[in-house]
Short mmCIF file of C-alpha atoms in Angstrom, two decimals:
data_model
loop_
_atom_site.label_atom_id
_atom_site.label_comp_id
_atom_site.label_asym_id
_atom_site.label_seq_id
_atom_site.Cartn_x
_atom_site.Cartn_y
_atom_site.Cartn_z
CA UNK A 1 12.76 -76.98 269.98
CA UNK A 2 15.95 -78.81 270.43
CA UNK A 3 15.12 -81.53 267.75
CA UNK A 4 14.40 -78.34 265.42
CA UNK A 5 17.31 -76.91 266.52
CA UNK A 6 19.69 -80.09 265.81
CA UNK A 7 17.76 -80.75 262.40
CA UNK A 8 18.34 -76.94 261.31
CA UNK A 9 22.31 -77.52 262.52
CA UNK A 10 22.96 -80.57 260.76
CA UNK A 11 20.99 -79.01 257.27
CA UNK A 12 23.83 -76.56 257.98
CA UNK A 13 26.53 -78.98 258.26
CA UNK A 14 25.06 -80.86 255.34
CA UNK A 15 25.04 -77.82 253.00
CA UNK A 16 28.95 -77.35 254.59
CA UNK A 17 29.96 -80.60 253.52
CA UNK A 18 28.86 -80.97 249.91
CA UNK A 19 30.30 -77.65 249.21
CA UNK A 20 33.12 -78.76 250.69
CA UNK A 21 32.95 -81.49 248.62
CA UNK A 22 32.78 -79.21 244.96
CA UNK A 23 36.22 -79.74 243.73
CA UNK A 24 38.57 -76.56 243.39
CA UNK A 25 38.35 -76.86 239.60
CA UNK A 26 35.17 -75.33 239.33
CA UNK A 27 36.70 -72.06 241.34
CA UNK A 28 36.63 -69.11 238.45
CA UNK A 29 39.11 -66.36 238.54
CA UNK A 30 37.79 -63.41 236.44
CA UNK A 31 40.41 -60.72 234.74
CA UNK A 32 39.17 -57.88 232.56
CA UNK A 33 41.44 -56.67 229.28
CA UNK A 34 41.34 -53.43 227.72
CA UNK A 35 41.99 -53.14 223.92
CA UNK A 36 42.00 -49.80 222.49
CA UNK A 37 40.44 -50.82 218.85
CA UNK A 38 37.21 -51.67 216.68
CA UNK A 39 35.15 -54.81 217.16
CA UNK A 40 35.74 -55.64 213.40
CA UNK A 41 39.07 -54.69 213.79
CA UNK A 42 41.60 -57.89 212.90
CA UNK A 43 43.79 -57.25 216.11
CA UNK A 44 40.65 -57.44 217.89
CA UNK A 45 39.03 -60.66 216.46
CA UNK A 46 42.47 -62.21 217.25
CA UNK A 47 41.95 -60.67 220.87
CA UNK A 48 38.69 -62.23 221.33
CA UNK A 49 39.74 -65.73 220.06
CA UNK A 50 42.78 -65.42 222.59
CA UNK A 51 40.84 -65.22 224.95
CA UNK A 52 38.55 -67.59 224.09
CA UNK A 53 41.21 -70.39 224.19
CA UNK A 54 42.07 -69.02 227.72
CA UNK A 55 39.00 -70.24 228.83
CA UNK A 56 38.47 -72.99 227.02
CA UNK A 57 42.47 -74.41 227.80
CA UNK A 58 41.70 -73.54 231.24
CA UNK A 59 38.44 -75.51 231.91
CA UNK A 60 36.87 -72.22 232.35
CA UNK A 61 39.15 -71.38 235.56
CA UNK A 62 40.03 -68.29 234.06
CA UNK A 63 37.83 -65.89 232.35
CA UNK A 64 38.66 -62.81 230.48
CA UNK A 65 36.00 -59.87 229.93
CA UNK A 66 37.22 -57.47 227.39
CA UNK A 67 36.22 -53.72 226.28
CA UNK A 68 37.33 -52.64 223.05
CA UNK A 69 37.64 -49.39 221.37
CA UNK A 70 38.96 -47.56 224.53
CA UNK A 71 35.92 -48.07 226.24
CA UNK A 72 37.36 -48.97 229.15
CA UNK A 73 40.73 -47.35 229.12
CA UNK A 74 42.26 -44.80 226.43
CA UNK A 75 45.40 -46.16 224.18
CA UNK A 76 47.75 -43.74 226.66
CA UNK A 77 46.49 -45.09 229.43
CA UNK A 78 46.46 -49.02 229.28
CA UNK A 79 50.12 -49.79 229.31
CA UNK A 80 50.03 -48.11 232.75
CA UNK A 81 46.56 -49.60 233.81
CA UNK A 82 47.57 -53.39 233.47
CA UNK A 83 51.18 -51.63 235.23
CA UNK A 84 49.29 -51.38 238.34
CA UNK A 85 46.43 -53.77 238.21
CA UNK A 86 43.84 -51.92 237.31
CA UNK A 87 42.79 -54.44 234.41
CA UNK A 88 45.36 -57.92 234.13
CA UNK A 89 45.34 -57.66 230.02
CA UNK A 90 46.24 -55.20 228.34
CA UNK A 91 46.87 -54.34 223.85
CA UNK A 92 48.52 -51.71 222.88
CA UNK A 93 50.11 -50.18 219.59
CA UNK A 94 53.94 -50.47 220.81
CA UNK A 95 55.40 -47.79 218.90
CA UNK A 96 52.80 -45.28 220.90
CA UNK A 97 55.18 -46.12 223.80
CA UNK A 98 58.45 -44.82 222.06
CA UNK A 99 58.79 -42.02 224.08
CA UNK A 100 59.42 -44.35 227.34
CA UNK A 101 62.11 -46.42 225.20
CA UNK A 102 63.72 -46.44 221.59
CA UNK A 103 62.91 -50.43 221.38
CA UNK A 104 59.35 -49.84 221.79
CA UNK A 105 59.22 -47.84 218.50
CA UNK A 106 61.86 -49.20 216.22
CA UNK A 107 58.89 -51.10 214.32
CA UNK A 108 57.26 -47.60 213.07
CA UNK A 109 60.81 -46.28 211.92
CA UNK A 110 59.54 -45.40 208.15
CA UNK A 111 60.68 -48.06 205.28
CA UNK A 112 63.09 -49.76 207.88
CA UNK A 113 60.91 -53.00 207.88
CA UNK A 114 58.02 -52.59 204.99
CA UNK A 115 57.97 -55.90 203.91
CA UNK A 116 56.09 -58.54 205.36
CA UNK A 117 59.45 -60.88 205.35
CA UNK A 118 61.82 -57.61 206.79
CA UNK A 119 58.60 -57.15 209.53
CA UNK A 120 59.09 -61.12 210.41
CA UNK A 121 62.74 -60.52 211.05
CA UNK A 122 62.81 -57.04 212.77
CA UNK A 123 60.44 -58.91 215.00
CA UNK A 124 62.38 -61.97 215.75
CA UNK A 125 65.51 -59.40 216.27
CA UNK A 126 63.84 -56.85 218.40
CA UNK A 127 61.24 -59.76 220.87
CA UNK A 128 63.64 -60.24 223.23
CA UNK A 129 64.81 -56.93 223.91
CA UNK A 130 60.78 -55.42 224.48
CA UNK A 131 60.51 -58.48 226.58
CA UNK A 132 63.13 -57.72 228.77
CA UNK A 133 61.75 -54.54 229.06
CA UNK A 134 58.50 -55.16 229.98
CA UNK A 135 59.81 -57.95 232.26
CA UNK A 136 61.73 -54.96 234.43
CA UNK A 137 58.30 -52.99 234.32
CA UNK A 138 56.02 -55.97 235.96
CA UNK A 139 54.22 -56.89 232.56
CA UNK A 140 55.01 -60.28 230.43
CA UNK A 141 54.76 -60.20 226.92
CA UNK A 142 52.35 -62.77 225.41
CA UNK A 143 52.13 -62.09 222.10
CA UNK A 144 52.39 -59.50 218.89
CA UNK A 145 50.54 -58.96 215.66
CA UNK A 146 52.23 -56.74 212.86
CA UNK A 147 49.60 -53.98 211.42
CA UNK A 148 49.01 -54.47 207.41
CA UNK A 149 51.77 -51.32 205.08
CA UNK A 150 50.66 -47.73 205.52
CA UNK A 151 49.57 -45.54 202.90
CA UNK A 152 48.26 -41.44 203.17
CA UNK A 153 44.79 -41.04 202.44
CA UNK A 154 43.79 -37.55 200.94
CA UNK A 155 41.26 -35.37 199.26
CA UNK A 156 42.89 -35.39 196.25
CA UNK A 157 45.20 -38.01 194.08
CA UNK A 158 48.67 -37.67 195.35
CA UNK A 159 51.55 -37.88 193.12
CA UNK A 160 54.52 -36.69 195.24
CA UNK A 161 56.14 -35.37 198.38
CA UNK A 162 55.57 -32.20 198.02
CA UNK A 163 52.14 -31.87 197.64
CA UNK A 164 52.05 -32.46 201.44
CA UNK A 165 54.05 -29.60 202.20
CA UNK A 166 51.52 -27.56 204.48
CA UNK A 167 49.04 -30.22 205.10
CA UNK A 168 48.33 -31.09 208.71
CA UNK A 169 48.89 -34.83 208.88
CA UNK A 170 47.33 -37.16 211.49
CA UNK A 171 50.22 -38.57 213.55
CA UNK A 172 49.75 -41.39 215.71
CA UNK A 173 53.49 -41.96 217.43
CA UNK A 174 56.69 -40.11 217.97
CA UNK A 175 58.16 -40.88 214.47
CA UNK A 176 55.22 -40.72 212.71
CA UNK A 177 55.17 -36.96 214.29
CA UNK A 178 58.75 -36.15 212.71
CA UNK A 179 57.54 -38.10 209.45
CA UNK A 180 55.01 -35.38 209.01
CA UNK A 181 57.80 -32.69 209.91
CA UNK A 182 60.48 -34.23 207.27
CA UNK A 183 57.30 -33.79 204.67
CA UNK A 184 57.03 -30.35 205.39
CA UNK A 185 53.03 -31.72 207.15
CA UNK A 186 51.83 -30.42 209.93
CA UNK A 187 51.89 -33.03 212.35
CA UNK A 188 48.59 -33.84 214.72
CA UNK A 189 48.16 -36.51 217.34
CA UNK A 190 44.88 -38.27 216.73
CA UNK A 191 43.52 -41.30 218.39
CA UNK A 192 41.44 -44.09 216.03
CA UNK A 193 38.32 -42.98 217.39
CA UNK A 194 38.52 -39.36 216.43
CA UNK A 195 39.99 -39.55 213.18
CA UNK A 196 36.03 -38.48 211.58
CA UNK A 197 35.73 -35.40 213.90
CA UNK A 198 39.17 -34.60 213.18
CA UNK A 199 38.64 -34.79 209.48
CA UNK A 200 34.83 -33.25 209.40
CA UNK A 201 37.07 -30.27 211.36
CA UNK A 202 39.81 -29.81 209.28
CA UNK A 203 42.12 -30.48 212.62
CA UNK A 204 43.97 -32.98 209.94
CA UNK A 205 43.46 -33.39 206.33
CA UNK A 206 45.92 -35.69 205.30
CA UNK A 207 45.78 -39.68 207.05
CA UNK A 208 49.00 -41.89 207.10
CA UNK A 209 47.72 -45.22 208.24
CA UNK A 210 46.82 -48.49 207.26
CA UNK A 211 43.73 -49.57 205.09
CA UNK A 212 42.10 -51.19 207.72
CA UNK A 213 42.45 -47.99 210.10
CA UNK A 214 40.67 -46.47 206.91
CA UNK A 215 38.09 -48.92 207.03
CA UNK A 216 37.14 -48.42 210.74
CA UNK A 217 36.94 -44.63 210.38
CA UNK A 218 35.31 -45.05 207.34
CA UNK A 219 38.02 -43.25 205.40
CA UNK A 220 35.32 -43.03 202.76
CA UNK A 221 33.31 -40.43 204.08
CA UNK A 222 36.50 -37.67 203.87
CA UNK A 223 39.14 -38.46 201.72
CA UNK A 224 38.99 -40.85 198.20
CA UNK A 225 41.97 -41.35 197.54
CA UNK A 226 44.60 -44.09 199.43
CA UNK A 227 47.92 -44.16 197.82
CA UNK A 228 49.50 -46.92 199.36
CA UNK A 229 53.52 -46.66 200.22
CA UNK A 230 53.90 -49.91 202.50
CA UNK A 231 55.99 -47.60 204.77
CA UNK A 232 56.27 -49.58 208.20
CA UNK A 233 54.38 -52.37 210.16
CA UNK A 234 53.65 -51.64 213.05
CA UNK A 235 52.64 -54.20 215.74
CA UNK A 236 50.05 -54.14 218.89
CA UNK A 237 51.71 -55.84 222.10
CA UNK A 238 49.45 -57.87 224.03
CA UNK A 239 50.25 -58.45 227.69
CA UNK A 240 50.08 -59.47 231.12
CA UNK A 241 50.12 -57.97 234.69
CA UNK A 242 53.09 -60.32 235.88
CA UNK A 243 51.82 -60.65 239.30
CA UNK A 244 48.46 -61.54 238.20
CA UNK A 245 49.95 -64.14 235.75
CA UNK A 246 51.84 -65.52 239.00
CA UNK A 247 48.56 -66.21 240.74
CA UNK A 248 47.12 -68.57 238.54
CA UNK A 249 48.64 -72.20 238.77
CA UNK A 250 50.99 -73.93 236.72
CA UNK A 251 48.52 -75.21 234.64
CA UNK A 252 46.99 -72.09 233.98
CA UNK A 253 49.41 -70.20 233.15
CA UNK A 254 50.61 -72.95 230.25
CA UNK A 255 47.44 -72.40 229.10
CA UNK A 256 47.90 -68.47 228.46
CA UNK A 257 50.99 -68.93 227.06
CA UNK A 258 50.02 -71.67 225.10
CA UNK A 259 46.81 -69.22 223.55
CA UNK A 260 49.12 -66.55 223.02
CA UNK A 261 51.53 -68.51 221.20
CA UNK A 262 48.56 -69.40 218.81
CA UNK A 263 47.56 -66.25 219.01
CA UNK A 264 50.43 -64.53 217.36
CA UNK A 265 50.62 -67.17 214.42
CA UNK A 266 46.81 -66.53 213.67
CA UNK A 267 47.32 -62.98 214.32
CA UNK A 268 49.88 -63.10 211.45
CA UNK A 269 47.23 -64.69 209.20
CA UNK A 270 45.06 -62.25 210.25
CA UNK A 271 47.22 -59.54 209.04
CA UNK A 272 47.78 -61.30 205.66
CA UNK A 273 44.39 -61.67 204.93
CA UNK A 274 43.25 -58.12 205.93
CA UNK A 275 46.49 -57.08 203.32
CA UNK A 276 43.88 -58.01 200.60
CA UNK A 277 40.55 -57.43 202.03
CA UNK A 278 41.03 -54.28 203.47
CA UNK A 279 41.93 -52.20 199.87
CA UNK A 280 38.93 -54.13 198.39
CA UNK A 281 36.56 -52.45 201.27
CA UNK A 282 37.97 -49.26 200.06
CA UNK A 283 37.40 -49.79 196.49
CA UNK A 284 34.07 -50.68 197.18
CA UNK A 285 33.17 -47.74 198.73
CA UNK A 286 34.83 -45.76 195.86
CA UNK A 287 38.41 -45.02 197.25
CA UNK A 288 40.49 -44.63 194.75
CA UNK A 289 43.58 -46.75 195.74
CA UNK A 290 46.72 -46.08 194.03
CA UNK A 291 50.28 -47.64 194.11
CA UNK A 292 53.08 -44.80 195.16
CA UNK A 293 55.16 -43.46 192.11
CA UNK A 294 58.42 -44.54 191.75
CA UNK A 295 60.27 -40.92 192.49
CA UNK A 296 57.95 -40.30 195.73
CA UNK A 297 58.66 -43.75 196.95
CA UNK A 298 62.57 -42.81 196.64
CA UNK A 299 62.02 -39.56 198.37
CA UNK A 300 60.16 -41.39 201.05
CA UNK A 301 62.66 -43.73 201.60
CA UNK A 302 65.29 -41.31 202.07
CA UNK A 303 63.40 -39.89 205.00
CA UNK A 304 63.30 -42.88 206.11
CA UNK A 305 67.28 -43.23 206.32
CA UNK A 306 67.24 -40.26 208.02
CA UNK A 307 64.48 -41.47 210.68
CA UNK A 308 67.36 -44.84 210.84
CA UNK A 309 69.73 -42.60 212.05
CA UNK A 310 67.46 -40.67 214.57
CA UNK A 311 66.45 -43.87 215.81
CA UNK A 312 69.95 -45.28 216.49
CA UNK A 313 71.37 -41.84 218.12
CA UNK A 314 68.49 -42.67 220.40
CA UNK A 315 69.03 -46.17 221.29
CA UNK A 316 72.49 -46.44 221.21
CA UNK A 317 75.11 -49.75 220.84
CA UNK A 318 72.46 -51.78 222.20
CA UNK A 319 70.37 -50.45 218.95
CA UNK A 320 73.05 -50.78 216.69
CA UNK A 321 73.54 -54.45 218.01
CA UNK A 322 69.82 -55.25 217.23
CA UNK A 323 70.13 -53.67 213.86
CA UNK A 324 72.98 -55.76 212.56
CA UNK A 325 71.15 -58.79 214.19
CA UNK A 326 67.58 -57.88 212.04
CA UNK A 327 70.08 -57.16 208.75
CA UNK A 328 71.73 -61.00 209.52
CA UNK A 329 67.96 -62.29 209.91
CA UNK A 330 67.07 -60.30 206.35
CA UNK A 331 69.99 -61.55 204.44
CA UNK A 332 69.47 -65.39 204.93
#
């Protein structure tokens, strides 16, 4: 019994010592993301290839399970999740967040940046003020993406401003809210994934988004026509929960940053590229896409001085000071 006894012990020890012996490298810490848009989505093929150079730069140390299409958490509700830990990633659409801070929304301030060279500078003007700001609210920025122009979609061809007059107009942010109420719309909050109920309801009749937005509702199946405006571009905010980033080592973390950082120039190319292949998925399911006339893109603009000036009463000098530094950026 005793020399079964010592044999069974020193197995023991034996298994103890070569697992011991595995080196720490092989140790896997496991996050989970939430990302509140469609697998084909662009911002969420740029997700999944961020995250597959987290694993990859990190030897597979760090692994990242995402669900997409608010499956895991609503858009309202991941900002605040990856706040306090609940999932360590988090995207969002920034401008959703406007209503906790001016800066967070200044992107989706109509015809302020509709260009894809005036969205490149409004973002190198505004980055390190919404870092800052998530940096006092426990999250680190890693990267963001600019959405493709806006455009409405509708029933019908639309030829001016006031043919919206008395619609009720899907609004996805604060200022896309009082967009709808300087058209004389009706404004409605809608989230991606309910934009077909809303429409097969007649809760909204009238979409103001971008053409790939259209193409994951399938925009097809309520309204034919897209009249494209440009408008804004918007950008999703991907993210960190900073005390989970300050658990991984040195090493690791370079590696994040480093994927974001290549995440955000692909993310760009992304956007590009979606530009031209999104309005040819609409054409061929028989959407009618038009350019804006010239009179209702002046009448839209002018809203959007007046949305300018909204914005800046809200944000203040340190608004004003980021303005003049984006119209610097714009001029060179």
């Amino acid at each position: 019994m005793k020399s079964l006894f010592s044999a069974l012990a020193g197995a023991a020890l034996g298994l103890f010592a070569s697992s011991a012996l595995v080196p720490p490298a092989l140790a896997q810490t496991r996050w989970v993301m939430a990302t509140p848009y469609a697998e084909a989505n662009f911002h969420t093929r740029n997700v999944r290839a961020f995250l597959a150079d987290i694993e990859q730069g990190t030897g597979g140390r760090l692994a990242v399970q995402a669900h997409h299409n608010g499956t895991l958490l609503a858009m309202p509700q991941i900002k605040r999740g990856v706040q306090t830990g609940q999932v360590q990633l988090g995207e969002i659409l920034l401008s959703a967040y406007g209503n906790e801070d001016p800066f967070f929304e200044v992107d989706s301030v109509p015809f302020l940046a509709d260009t894809v060279e005036a969205a490149g500078a409004l973002h190198r003007a505004t980055e390190p003020y919404i870092r800052a700001r998530f940096e006092r609210q426990g999250l680190t920025l890693l990267y963001m993406v600019n959405w493709t122009g806006q455009g409405f979609y509708t029933r019908e061809p639309l030829q001016s401003v006031e043919a919206l007059k008395g619609t009720r107009m899907r609004a996805f942010n604060n200022l896309t809210f009082r967009f709808a109420e300087l058209l004389g719309a009706q404004p409605v909050t809608v989230q991606v994934p309910e934009i077909p109920q809303a429409f097969a309801t007649n809760v909204v009749n009238v979409l103001f988004t971008s053409a790939q937005t259209g193409v994951d509702a399938s925009a097809w199946d309520f309204a034919r026509n897209f009249t494209d405006v440009g408008g804004m571009r918007p950008r999703n905010a991907v993210f960190a929960n900073s005390r989970a980033l300050a658990t991984l080592d040195a090493a690791q973390r370079a590696a994040v940053m480093e994927a974001a950082k290549r995440a955000e120039a692909r993310g760009a190319e992304y956007s590009r590229e979606a530009e031209v292949e999104m309005v040819g998925k609409l054409r061929s399911h028989d959407v009618q896409v038009a350019s804006v006339a010239p009179a209702m893109q002046q009448q839209l603009r002018a809203i959007g001085e007046v949305q300018t000036r909204e914005w800046l009463g809200r944000a203040g000098s340190e608004g004003g000071q980021m303005l003049e530094r984006y119209r610097a950026l714009l001029s060179r």
